[in-house]
Coordinates of C-alpha atoms in Angstrom, one line a residue:
M1 CA 139.1 -1.3 -23.4
R2 CA 140.3 -4.8 -22.6
K3 CA 143.0 -4.5 -25.3
D4 CA 144.2 -1.2 -23.7
R5 CA 144.4 -2.8 -20.3
L6 CA 146.2 -5.8 -21.6
R7 CA 148.7 -3.5 -23.3
Q8 CA 149.3 -1.7 -20.0
Y9 CA 149.9 -5.0 -18.3
V10 CA 152.4 -6.0 -20.9
Q11 CA 154.2 -2.7 -20.6
I12 CA 154.4 -2.9 -16.8
A13 CA 155.8 -6.5 -17.1
L14 CA 158.4 -5.4 -19.6
A15 CA 159.4 -2.4 -17.4
A16 CA 159.7 -4.7 -14.3
L17 CA 161.8 -7.1 -16.3
V18 CA 164.1 -4.3 -17.5
V19 CA 164.5 -3.0 -13.9
V20 CA 165.3 -6.5 -12.6
T21 CA 167.8 -7.1 -15.4
S22 CA 169.5 -3.8 -14.9
A23 CA 169.7 -4.3 -11.2
M24 CA 171.3 -7.7 -11.6
G25 CA 173.7 -6.5 -14.3
A26 CA 174.8 -3.5 -12.2
R27 CA 175.1 -5.7 -9.2
V28 CA 177.5 -8.1 -11.0
F29 CA 179.5 -5.3 -12.4
W30 CA 179.9 -3.4 -9.1
E31 CA 180.5 -6.6 -7.2
Q32 CA 183.2 -7.7 -9.6
S33 CA 184.9 -4.3 -9.7
A34 CA 185.0 -4.2 -5.9
L35 CA 186.3 -7.8 -5.8
N36 CA 189.0 -7.0 -8.3
A37 CA 190.0 -4.0 -6.2
A38 CA 190.1 -6.1 -3.1
R39 CA 192.1 -8.8 -4.9
S40 CA 194.6 -6.3 -6.2
T41 CA 195.0 -4.7 -2.8
G42 CA 195.3 -8.0 -1.0
E43 CA 197.9 -9.3 -3.5
T44 CA 200.0 -6.2 -3.2
R45 CA 199.9 -6.4 0.6
A46 CA 200.8 -10.1 0.7
E47 CA 203.7 -9.6 -1.7
L48 CA 204.9 -6.7 0.5
V49 CA 204.7 -8.9 3.7
A50 CA 206.7 -11.6 1.9
Q51 CA 209.3 -9.1 0.7
T52 CA 209.5 -7.6 4.2
I53 CA 210.2 -11.1 5.8
S54 CA 212.8 -11.9 3.1
D55 CA 214.5 -8.5 3.6
T56 CA 214.5 -8.9 7.4
I57 CA 216.2 -12.2 7.1
A58 CA 218.6 -11.0 4.3
Q59 CA 219.7 -8.1 6.6
N60 CA 220.9 -10.6 9.2
T61 CA 222.4 -13.4 7.0
H62 CA 225.9 -12.0 7.2
F63 CA 226.2 -12.1 11.0
P64 CA 227.0 -15.8 11.3
L65 CA 229.5 -15.6 8.4
V66 CA 231.3 -12.6 9.8
L67 CA 231.4 -14.3 13.2
A68 CA 232.8 -17.5 11.7
L69 CA 235.7 -15.5 10.3
D70 CA 236.3 -13.5 13.5
P71 CA 239.7 -14.3 15.2
D72 CA 238.2 -14.2 18.7
V73 CA 235.6 -16.8 17.7
Q74 CA 238.2 -19.0 16.1
A75 CA 240.5 -18.7 19.0
V76 CA 237.8 -19.8 21.5
L77 CA 236.7 -22.7 19.3
G78 CA 240.3 -23.6 18.6
G79 CA 240.7 -24.9 22.1
S80 CA 241.4 -21.8 24.2
S81 CA 239.7 -22.1 27.5
D82 CA 241.0 -18.8 28.8
P83 CA 238.1 -17.3 30.7
D84 CA 239.2 -13.8 29.7
A85 CA 239.1 -14.7 26.0
I86 CA 235.5 -16.1 26.5
D87 CA 234.5 -12.9 28.4
V88 CA 235.9 -10.7 25.6
L89 CA 233.9 -12.8 23.1
N90 CA 230.7 -12.5 25.1
R91 CA 231.1 -8.7 25.3
K92 CA 231.9 -8.5 21.6
L93 CA 228.7 -10.5 20.7
E94 CA 226.7 -8.3 23.1
T95 CA 228.0 -5.1 21.4
I96 CA 227.3 -6.5 17.9
E97 CA 223.8 -7.5 18.8
A98 CA 223.1 -4.1 20.4
S99 CA 224.1 -2.3 17.3
G100 CA 222.5 -4.6 14.8
S101 CA 219.1 -6.2 14.4
P102 CA 219.4 -9.8 15.5
A103 CA 217.6 -10.8 18.7
A104 CA 220.6 -12.9 19.8
L105 CA 224.1 -14.0 18.6
Y106 CA 225.9 -17.1 20.0
V107 CA 228.7 -19.5 19.4
M108 CA 228.4 -23.3 19.8
K109 CA 231.0 -26.0 20.2
P110 CA 231.0 -29.1 17.9
D111 CA 229.2 -31.1 20.7
G112 CA 226.2 -28.7 20.6
H113 CA 226.9 -26.7 23.8
T114 CA 226.9 -22.9 23.7
I115 CA 230.3 -21.4 24.8
A116 CA 229.5 -17.7 24.2
A117 CA 226.4 -15.6 23.6
S118 CA 225.2 -11.9 23.3
N119 CA 222.8 -12.5 26.2
W120 CA 225.6 -14.0 28.5
N121 CA 224.7 -11.7 31.4
T122 CA 220.8 -12.1 31.3
E123 CA 218.6 -14.6 33.1
G124 CA 217.8 -16.6 30.0
S125 CA 221.5 -16.8 28.8
F126 CA 222.3 -19.3 26.1
V127 CA 225.8 -19.9 27.6
G128 CA 226.2 -23.6 28.6
Q129 CA 222.9 -24.6 27.0
Y130 CA 222.8 -27.7 24.7
Y131 CA 221.1 -27.1 21.2
G132 CA 222.7 -30.0 19.4
F133 CA 219.3 -31.4 18.5
R134 CA 218.3 -28.4 16.6
S135 CA 218.3 -28.9 12.8
Y136 CA 220.1 -25.6 12.1
F137 CA 223.1 -27.0 14.1
T138 CA 223.1 -30.4 12.4
Q139 CA 222.8 -28.8 9.0
A140 CA 225.7 -26.4 9.7
I141 CA 228.0 -29.3 10.9
A142 CA 227.1 -31.4 7.9
G143 CA 226.9 -28.8 5.2
G144 CA 228.5 -25.6 6.4
E145 CA 225.3 -23.7 7.0
G146 CA 221.7 -24.2 8.3
T147 CA 218.5 -22.4 8.9
Y148 CA 215.5 -23.1 11.1
F149 CA 212.4 -21.5 12.6
G150 CA 211.2 -22.5 16.0
I151 CA 210.4 -21.6 19.6
G152 CA 213.5 -21.0 21.7
V153 CA 214.0 -23.8 24.2
T154 CA 215.6 -21.4 26.8
T155 CA 213.6 -18.2 26.2
G156 CA 210.3 -19.6 24.9
R157 CA 210.4 -16.9 22.2
A158 CA 210.0 -17.9 18.5
G159 CA 212.6 -16.9 16.0
Y160 CA 214.4 -17.8 12.8
F161 CA 217.9 -19.2 13.3
I162 CA 220.8 -18.8 10.8
A163 CA 223.9 -20.9 11.5
R164 CA 227.5 -21.1 9.9
A165 CA 230.2 -23.7 10.5
V166 CA 233.5 -22.5 11.7
G167 CA 236.6 -24.1 10.1
G168 CA 236.9 -26.4 7.0
D169 CA 235.9 -30.0 6.5
R170 CA 236.2 -30.6 10.3
P171 CA 234.2 -27.7 11.8
T172 CA 235.4 -26.5 15.2
G173 CA 232.0 -25.0 16.0
V174 CA 229.0 -23.1 14.8
T175 CA 228.0 -19.4 14.9
V176 CA 224.3 -18.6 15.1
A177 CA 222.1 -15.5 14.7
K178 CA 218.5 -15.5 15.9
I179 CA 216.0 -13.2 14.3
E180 CA 212.6 -12.5 15.9
F181 CA 209.5 -11.1 14.2
D182 CA 207.6 -9.7 17.2
D183 CA 207.8 -6.1 15.9
L184 CA 206.4 -7.2 12.5
E185 CA 203.5 -9.0 14.1
A186 CA 202.8 -6.0 16.3
I187 CA 202.6 -3.8 13.2
W188 CA 200.1 -6.2 11.6
A189 CA 198.0 -6.2 14.8
R190 CA 197.9 -2.4 15.1
A191 CA 196.9 -2.1 11.4
A192 CA 194.0 -4.5 12.1
E193 CA 195.2 -6.8 9.3
H194 CA 194.6 -10.5 9.0
I195 CA 197.9 -12.1 8.1
M196 CA 199.4 -15.5 8.8
V197 CA 202.6 -17.1 7.7
T198 CA 202.8 -20.9 7.4
D199 CA 205.6 -23.4 7.1
E200 CA 205.8 -26.3 4.7
N201 CA 203.4 -28.3 6.9
D202 CA 200.7 -25.5 6.8
I203 CA 201.4 -24.7 10.4
I204 CA 201.0 -21.0 11.3
F205 CA 204.1 -19.6 13.1
L206 CA 203.7 -15.9 12.4
A207 CA 200.3 -14.2 12.6
S208 CA 198.5 -10.9 13.3
R209 CA 196.4 -12.7 15.9
P210 CA 198.1 -14.6 18.8
D211 CA 195.3 -17.2 18.9
W212 CA 196.2 -18.3 15.3
K213 CA 199.8 -19.2 16.1
Y214 CA 201.0 -22.8 16.1
R215 CA 197.7 -24.0 14.6
S216 CA 197.5 -25.7 11.2
L217 CA 195.4 -24.8 8.2
A218 CA 195.2 -28.5 7.2
P219 CA 195.7 -31.9 8.9
V220 CA 199.4 -32.6 9.6
D221 CA 200.7 -36.1 9.0
E222 CA 202.2 -38.2 11.7
T223 CA 205.8 -38.1 10.2
A224 CA 205.8 -34.3 10.3
I225 CA 204.5 -34.3 13.9
T226 CA 207.2 -36.7 15.0
R227 CA 209.9 -34.5 13.4
I228 CA 208.5 -31.4 15.0
Q229 CA 208.4 -33.0 18.4
S230 CA 212.0 -34.5 18.1
T231 CA 213.5 -31.1 17.2
Q232 CA 211.2 -29.2 19.7
Q233 CA 210.5 -26.8 16.9
Y234 CA 207.4 -25.5 18.6
A235 CA 208.5 -26.3 22.2
G236 CA 206.0 -29.1 22.7
T237 CA 202.9 -27.1 21.6
E238 CA 200.0 -29.3 20.6
I239 CA 199.2 -28.5 17.0
E240 CA 195.4 -28.1 16.5
Q241 CA 193.7 -27.4 13.2
L242 CA 192.2 -24.0 12.7
R243 CA 188.5 -24.1 11.8
I244 CA 187.9 -22.7 8.2
E245 CA 184.7 -22.3 6.3
E246 CA 184.9 -22.0 2.5
H247 CA 182.4 -19.5 1.0
S248 CA 183.3 -20.1 -2.6
S249 CA 183.9 -23.2 -4.8
D250 CA 187.6 -22.3 -5.4
G251 CA 188.3 -21.7 -1.7
G252 CA 189.3 -18.1 -2.4
Q253 CA 186.6 -16.7 -0.1
V254 CA 186.7 -18.1 3.4
W255 CA 185.9 -17.5 7.0
I256 CA 188.5 -18.5 9.6
E257 CA 188.0 -19.0 13.3
G258 CA 188.7 -15.8 15.2
L259 CA 187.4 -13.4 12.6
P260 CA 184.2 -11.4 12.9
A261 CA 181.2 -13.8 12.7
N262 CA 179.1 -13.9 9.5
G263 CA 182.0 -12.3 7.6
S264 CA 183.7 -13.4 4.4
F265 CA 187.3 -12.8 3.6
L266 CA 189.4 -13.1 0.4
R267 CA 192.3 -15.5 1.0
Q268 CA 195.5 -14.8 -1.1
T269 CA 198.8 -16.5 -0.7
V270 CA 202.4 -15.6 -1.7
H271 CA 205.1 -18.3 -1.5
I272 CA 208.6 -17.6 -0.3
P273 CA 210.5 -20.4 -2.1
E274 CA 213.9 -19.8 -0.4
L275 CA 212.3 -20.3 3.0
G276 CA 209.6 -22.7 2.2
W277 CA 207.1 -20.4 3.8
T278 CA 203.7 -19.1 2.6
V279 CA 202.2 -15.7 3.4
N280 CA 198.3 -15.9 3.7
Q281 CA 196.6 -12.5 3.3
L282 CA 192.9 -12.3 4.4
T283 CA 191.0 -9.2 3.0
D284 CA 187.6 -8.3 4.4
L285 CA 184.9 -8.6 1.7
S286 CA 182.3 -6.4 3.5
S287 CA 183.1 -3.7 1.0
V288 CA 182.3 -6.1 -1.8
A289 CA 178.9 -6.8 -0.2
D290 CA 178.3 -3.1 0.1
A291 CA 179.2 -2.6 -3.5
S292 CA 176.9 -5.4 -4.6
R293 CA 174.0 -3.7 -2.7
D294 CA 174.9 -0.3 -4.1
G295 CA 175.1 -1.7 -7.6
T296 CA 171.7 -3.3 -7.3
M297 CA 170.2 -0.1 -6.1
I298 CA 171.9 2.1 -8.7
G299 CA 171.0 -0.3 -11.5
A300 CA 167.4 -0.6 -10.4
T301 CA 167.0 3.2 -9.7
G302 CA 168.7 4.2 -13.0
S303 CA 166.6 1.9 -15.2
A304 CA 163.4 2.8 -13.3
L305 CA 164.2 6.5 -13.9
V306 CA 164.8 5.9 -17.6
I307 CA 161.6 3.9 -17.9
A308 CA 159.7 6.6 -16.0
I309 CA 161.1 9.3 -18.4
L310 CA 160.1 7.2 -21.4
F311 CA 156.6 6.6 -20.0
Y312 CA 156.3 10.3 -19.2
L313 CA 157.3 11.3 -22.8
A314 CA 154.9 8.8 -24.3
Q315 CA 152.1 9.9 -21.9
R316 CA 152.8 13.5 -22.8
Q317 CA 152.5 12.8 -26.5
R318 CA 149.2 11.0 -25.9
S319 CA 148.1 13.9 -23.8
F320 CA 149.0 16.4 -26.5
A321 CA 147.0 14.4 -29.1
M322 CA 144.0 14.2 -26.7
E323 CA 144.4 17.9 -25.9
R324 CA 144.3 18.8 -29.6
T325 CA 141.1 16.7 -30.2
A326 CA 139.5 18.2 -27.1
R327 CA 140.5 21.7 -28.1
A328 CA 138.8 21.3 -31.5
E329 CA 135.6 19.9 -29.8
L330 CA 135.7 22.6 -27.2
E331 CA 136.0 25.4 -29.8
Q332 CA 133.0 24.0 -31.6
R333 CA 131.0 23.8 -28.5
V334 CA 132.1 27.3 -27.4
A335 CA 131.1 28.7 -30.8
E336 CA 127.6 27.1 -30.4
R337 CA 127.1 28.5 -26.9
T338 CA 128.7 31.9 -27.2
S339 CA 125.5 33.7 -28.3
A340 CA 123.5 32.1 -25.5
L341 CA 126.1 32.8 -22.9
R342 CA 126.2 36.5 -24.0
E343 CA 122.6 36.9 -23.2
V344 CA 123.0 35.1 -19.9
N345 CA 126.0 37.2 -19.1
E346 CA 124.1 40.4 -19.5
T347 CA 121.4 39.1 -17.1
L348 CA 124.0 38.0 -14.6
H349 CA 125.8 41.3 -14.8
I350 CA 122.7 43.0 -13.7
E351 CA 122.2 40.5 -10.8
V352 CA 125.8 40.8 -9.7
E353 CA 125.6 44.6 -9.5
E354 CA 122.4 44.2 -7.4
R355 CA 124.1 41.7 -5.2
R356 CA 127.1 43.9 -4.7
R357 CA 124.9 46.8 -3.8
T358 CA 123.0 44.7 -1.3
E359 CA 126.3 43.3 0.1
R360 CA 127.7 46.9 0.6
E361 CA 124.5 47.9 2.4
L362 CA 124.7 44.7 4.6
R363 CA 128.4 45.3 5.4
S364 CA 127.7 48.9 6.3
A365 CA 124.8 47.8 8.5
Q366 CA 127.0 45.2 10.1
N367 CA 129.8 47.7 10.8
D368 CA 127.2 50.1 12.3
L369 CA 125.9 47.3 14.5
I370 CA 129.4 46.4 15.6
Q371 CA 130.1 50.1 16.4
A372 CA 126.9 50.3 18.3
G373 CA 127.9 47.3 20.3
K374 CA 131.3 48.9 21.1
L375 CA 129.6 52.2 22.1
A376 CA 127.1 50.3 24.2
A377 CA 129.9 48.5 26.0
L378 CA 131.7 51.9 26.6
G379 CA 128.5 53.4 27.9
Q380 CA 128.0 50.5 30.4
M381 CA 131.7 50.8 31.5
S382 CA 131.7 54.7 31.5
A383 CA 130.8 55.1 35.2
A384 CA 133.5 52.8 36.4
I385 CA 136.1 54.2 34.0
A386 CA 135.2 57.8 35.1
H387 CA 135.7 56.7 38.7
E388 CA 139.1 55.1 37.7
I389 CA 140.3 58.4 36.0
N390 CA 138.9 60.6 38.8
Q391 CA 141.0 58.9 41.5
P392 CA 144.4 59.7 39.7
L393 CA 143.2 63.3 39.1
T394 CA 142.4 63.7 42.8
A395 CA 145.8 62.2 43.8
M396 CA 147.6 64.4 41.2
R397 CA 146.0 67.6 42.7
T398 CA 147.2 66.5 46.2
Y399 CA 150.8 65.8 45.0
I400 CA 150.9 69.2 43.1
A401 CA 149.7 71.0 46.3
T402 CA 152.4 69.4 48.4
T403 CA 154.9 70.2 45.8
R404 CA 154.1 73.9 46.1
V405 CA 154.8 73.6 49.8
F406 CA 158.1 71.7 49.4
A407 CA 159.5 73.8 46.5
P408 CA 160.0 77.1 48.6
L409 CA 161.6 75.1 51.3
G410 CA 164.2 73.7 48.9
D411 CA 163.2 70.1 49.5
T412 CA 164.3 68.8 46.1
G413 CA 163.9 65.2 47.0
A414 CA 160.3 65.5 48.0
V415 CA 159.6 67.7 44.9
L416 CA 161.1 65.1 42.5
D417 CA 159.3 62.2 44.3
N418 CA 155.9 64.0 43.9
L419 CA 156.7 64.8 40.2
E420 CA 157.5 61.1 39.6
K421 CA 154.2 60.1 41.2
V422 CA 152.3 62.6 39.1
D423 CA 154.0 61.2 36.0
N424 CA 153.1 57.6 36.8
L425 CA 149.4 58.6 37.3
A426 CA 149.4 60.5 34.0
V427 CA 150.8 57.4 32.2
R428 CA 148.1 55.3 33.8
M429 CA 145.3 57.7 32.7
G430 CA 146.9 57.9 29.2
R431 CA 146.9 54.2 28.8
I432 CA 143.2 54.0 29.8
T433 CA 142.2 56.9 27.5
S434 CA 144.3 55.6 24.6
H435 CA 142.5 52.2 24.9
L436 CA 139.2 54.0 24.9
K437 CA 140.0 56.1 21.8
S438 CA 141.2 53.1 19.7
F439 CA 138.3 51.0 20.9
A440 CA 135.7 53.6 20.2
R441 CA 137.1 54.4 16.7
K442 CA 134.7 53.4 13.9
E443 CA 136.4 51.4 11.1
G444 CA 135.6 48.8 8.5
M445 CA 136.9 45.3 8.5
G446 CA 139.5 46.0 5.8
P447 CA 142.1 43.5 4.7
A448 CA 143.4 41.0 7.2
E449 CA 146.8 41.8 8.8
V450 CA 149.0 40.2 11.3
I451 CA 148.0 41.3 14.9
S452 CA 149.3 40.4 18.3
V453 CA 146.6 38.4 20.0
D454 CA 148.1 38.7 23.5
R455 CA 148.3 42.5 23.1
A456 CA 144.6 42.8 22.0
V457 CA 143.6 40.6 25.0
Q458 CA 145.6 42.7 27.4
K459 CA 144.1 45.9 26.1
A460 CA 140.6 44.5 26.5
L461 CA 141.4 43.4 30.1
D462 CA 142.6 47.0 30.8
L463 CA 139.2 48.4 29.7
V464 CA 137.2 46.0 31.9
D465 CA 139.7 46.0 34.8
V466 CA 137.9 48.9 36.6
Q467 CA 134.5 47.1 36.4
L468 CA 136.1 43.9 37.8
Q469 CA 137.6 45.8 40.7
T470 CA 134.4 47.7 41.3
E471 CA 132.3 44.5 41.5
A472 CA 135.0 42.7 43.5
I473 CA 135.4 39.9 41.0
T474 CA 138.6 37.9 41.0
I475 CA 140.2 37.7 37.5
R476 CA 142.7 35.0 36.7
T477 CA 144.7 35.3 33.5
S478 CA 147.2 33.1 31.6
I479 CA 148.4 35.0 28.4
I480 CA 151.1 33.8 26.0
P481 CA 152.6 35.6 22.9
A482 CA 150.7 34.7 19.7
F483 CA 149.8 36.2 16.3
T484 CA 146.8 35.8 14.0
L485 CA 145.4 37.5 10.9
G486 CA 142.5 39.9 11.5
N487 CA 141.7 43.3 13.2
D488 CA 143.0 44.1 16.7
V489 CA 140.2 46.5 17.6
R490 CA 137.5 44.0 16.7
L491 CA 139.3 41.2 18.6
E492 CA 139.3 43.5 21.6
Q493 CA 135.6 44.0 21.2
V494 CA 135.0 40.2 21.2
V495 CA 137.1 39.7 24.3
I496 CA 135.4 42.6 26.1
N497 CA 131.9 41.1 25.2
L498 CA 132.9 37.7 26.5
V499 CA 134.4 39.0 29.8
R500 CA 131.5 41.4 30.4
N501 CA 129.1 38.5 29.8
A502 CA 131.1 36.5 32.4
I503 CA 130.9 39.4 34.8
D504 CA 127.1 39.6 34.4
A505 CA 126.9 35.8 34.9
V506 CA 128.8 35.9 38.3
S507 CA 127.1 39.0 39.6
E508 CA 125.0 37.0 42.1
T509 CA 127.6 34.3 42.8
P510 CA 129.4 34.2 46.1
D511 CA 133.2 34.5 45.6
P512 CA 132.9 35.4 41.9
I513 CA 135.8 34.3 39.6
V514 CA 136.4 35.0 35.9
E515 CA 139.3 33.2 34.2
L516 CA 140.9 34.1 30.8
S517 CA 143.6 31.8 29.4
M518 CA 145.4 31.5 26.1
R519 CA 147.1 28.4 24.6
A520 CA 148.5 27.3 21.3
A521 CA 148.1 23.9 19.7
G522 CA 149.7 23.3 16.3
E523 CA 148.6 26.1 13.9
R524 CA 145.7 27.1 16.2
I525 CA 145.3 29.6 19.0
F526 CA 142.7 29.1 21.7
I527 CA 141.3 31.9 24.0
E528 CA 139.0 30.6 26.8
V529 CA 136.8 32.7 29.1
R530 CA 135.4 30.8 32.0
D531 CA 133.3 31.8 35.0
N532 CA 131.8 30.1 38.1
G533 CA 128.3 31.3 37.5
P534 CA 125.1 29.3 36.8
G535 CA 126.1 28.3 33.3
F536 CA 123.9 28.3 30.2
D537 CA 120.4 27.0 30.0
L538 CA 120.5 23.8 27.9
A539 CA 117.4 24.9 26.0
I540 CA 119.1 27.8 24.4
L541 CA 122.7 26.6 24.2
E542 CA 122.4 25.4 20.6
T543 CA 120.9 28.8 19.5
L544 CA 123.1 31.0 21.7
F545 CA 124.7 32.8 18.8
D546 CA 121.5 33.5 16.9
P547 CA 120.4 37.2 16.9
F548 CA 118.2 38.4 19.8
V549 CA 118.9 35.3 21.9
T550 CA 120.0 36.3 25.4
T551 CA 120.4 34.6 28.8
K552 CA 120.0 38.0 30.7
S553 CA 116.9 39.2 32.3
S554 CA 114.4 41.2 30.3
G555 CA 115.7 44.7 29.3
A556 CA 119.3 43.8 30.3
G557 CA 120.4 43.2 26.7
L558 CA 119.3 42.8 23.1
G559 CA 121.0 39.4 22.5
L560 CA 123.3 40.8 19.8
G561 CA 126.7 40.7 21.6
L562 CA 127.4 37.1 21.0
T563 CA 126.1 37.2 17.5
I564 CA 128.4 40.1 16.7
S565 CA 131.3 38.3 18.3
Y566 CA 130.6 35.1 16.4
E567 CA 130.6 37.0 13.1
I568 CA 133.8 38.8 13.8
I569 CA 135.7 35.6 14.7
R570 CA 134.2 33.9 11.6
E571 CA 135.6 36.7 9.5
F572 CA 139.0 36.1 11.1
G573 CA 138.8 32.4 9.8
G574 CA 138.2 31.1 13.3
S575 CA 135.2 29.9 15.4
L576 CA 133.5 30.7 18.7
R577 CA 132.0 27.9 20.8
A578 CA 130.1 27.9 24.1
A579 CA 129.7 25.1 26.7
N580 CA 129.0 24.4 30.3
R581 CA 131.8 23.4 32.6
P582 CA 131.5 20.0 34.4
D583 CA 132.2 21.7 37.8
G584 CA 129.7 24.5 37.2
G585 CA 129.8 27.7 35.2
A586 CA 130.2 28.5 31.5
V587 CA 133.1 28.5 29.1
L588 CA 133.4 30.3 25.8
T589 CA 136.2 29.3 23.5
I590 CA 137.7 31.4 20.6
E591 CA 139.7 29.4 18.1
L592 CA 141.9 31.4 15.7
L593 CA 144.4 30.5 13.0
A594 CA 148.0 31.1 14.1
A595 CA 150.1 33.4 11.9
N596 CA 153.9 33.5 11.5
Q597 CA 154.5 37.0 10.2
A598 CA 151.8 37.1 7.6
S599 CA 151.9 33.6 5.9
P600 CA 150.3 34.1 2.3
A601 CA 148.6 30.7 2.6
L602 CA 147.0 31.7 5.9
Q603 CA 145.8 35.1 4.5
S604 CA 144.2 33.2 1.6
E605 CA 142.4 30.9 4.0
V606 CA 141.1 33.8 6.1
A607 CA 140.0 35.6 3.0
G608 CA 138.1 32.5 1.8
N609 CA 136.4 32.0 5.2
G610 CA 135.4 35.7 5.3

């Protein structure tokens, strides 16, 4: 026994180890697959951003060169101070800028002052401004061309400047095209991407988030800060370092200030060598975490399922072996006891037949007793019912007599009105007599069927309504639609018994009241009959449903009504309870099983209880 238990413990430990190993292996595989996918997507996106920036600049590189060769530009820089010539040049620059993609085009004299610009007629015009301190100007004067990124001194808008010298060894001026990337940054922001472009000093000058701009990814040395301040590259903006948290040893997974808290992002860079810029692409790694979790669950679930199948197959083989052994033993035991059982079986057969005969006699006697109870109830109600039928008959004779008077006179309206009244009275009598016929019919219990509880209750109330009116008893009802399995006539008999008992109980009570209510709770239906009479004697409350126990005066009853009602409800699979009300009077509660169009399980339960 101890060896079997030890073997089970070892098997469980090995299964747990396999599940954990599979979960970890699947987690690593799924996590790595998701990380590779994120890395590939981020790398492609970063290269696309770098290519877009390069293409944007390349599309505007020719503007300064074309302007440097333009005769109007050369004429103005050659010494012509004719205002009309400068005006013509301003308008030409404005036209070129409007039809192209540069943010601004302007022409500078050798001393660094702007003589003409495409924005000549705007509030932030470059005309007359001095930009000789800008590196793109000094580079163009010294080497023929120059480039530069910075915040515009006049407009305060950042852009990339491309400059060309006009003339030969002794330049007569410089032509400049300014390119802005506001539209590109807006596209990044709308796409909810995390992109930043840094210069050679790791200072961010383009970004999808405005709060990242002009902040550094690493400390900037004093020499670079001095150069930036002297050229006003970032218009006097104080360069602060952006807070970065590294989540991996190689620095590839980071969190950067401004991103969602507790997040981790894959940082990938693409260098643009001709510009000295670096594109930083940040890819959200939440999908990697989800993939890691999913991989763990799939690995653990898959291995657990395989282990469960193996255990099932092994257990099944063991069960088959045990079953074969048990079958052999059983066959031997059956062979030994067959002869003895045969003799016992013959004896039991005789006893069963005797019991069946006795049960049939008992059932017949019970049905006769129930029928006698119904007929007794009809007998006690007969006078009141006869009175109830006699009144409509008298009224019908009166209406027929008046109809004979109105008919010869041609009073069709009066005739039709009398006929309608006669019809209503006939319907009323038909309803009473139909209830009496169905109630008085003798029938066995038969198989249980779905019946309408509220309909049976209402028919029972119709039969006792005359007695209630005759004895001036107030009846209060609350009936809801409900179904159960049983026999509707027998349920009517039970309700009539309970209501008539309540009528007898309040016969000597001032302002007598009988209440009948229905309610449903879960799979149960409750019918309660309450009265404001004296209630039950506590001495007989526990034996109230025993045969020949009655609370009525001597000779008023045999004490079988509640016993019959109790047996009928028990055959329905329900129960009947009696109690005294706290505020006086008695209450009898019928509890039945609810049925939803003949549930097979419910039929089986009722059959078992019967």
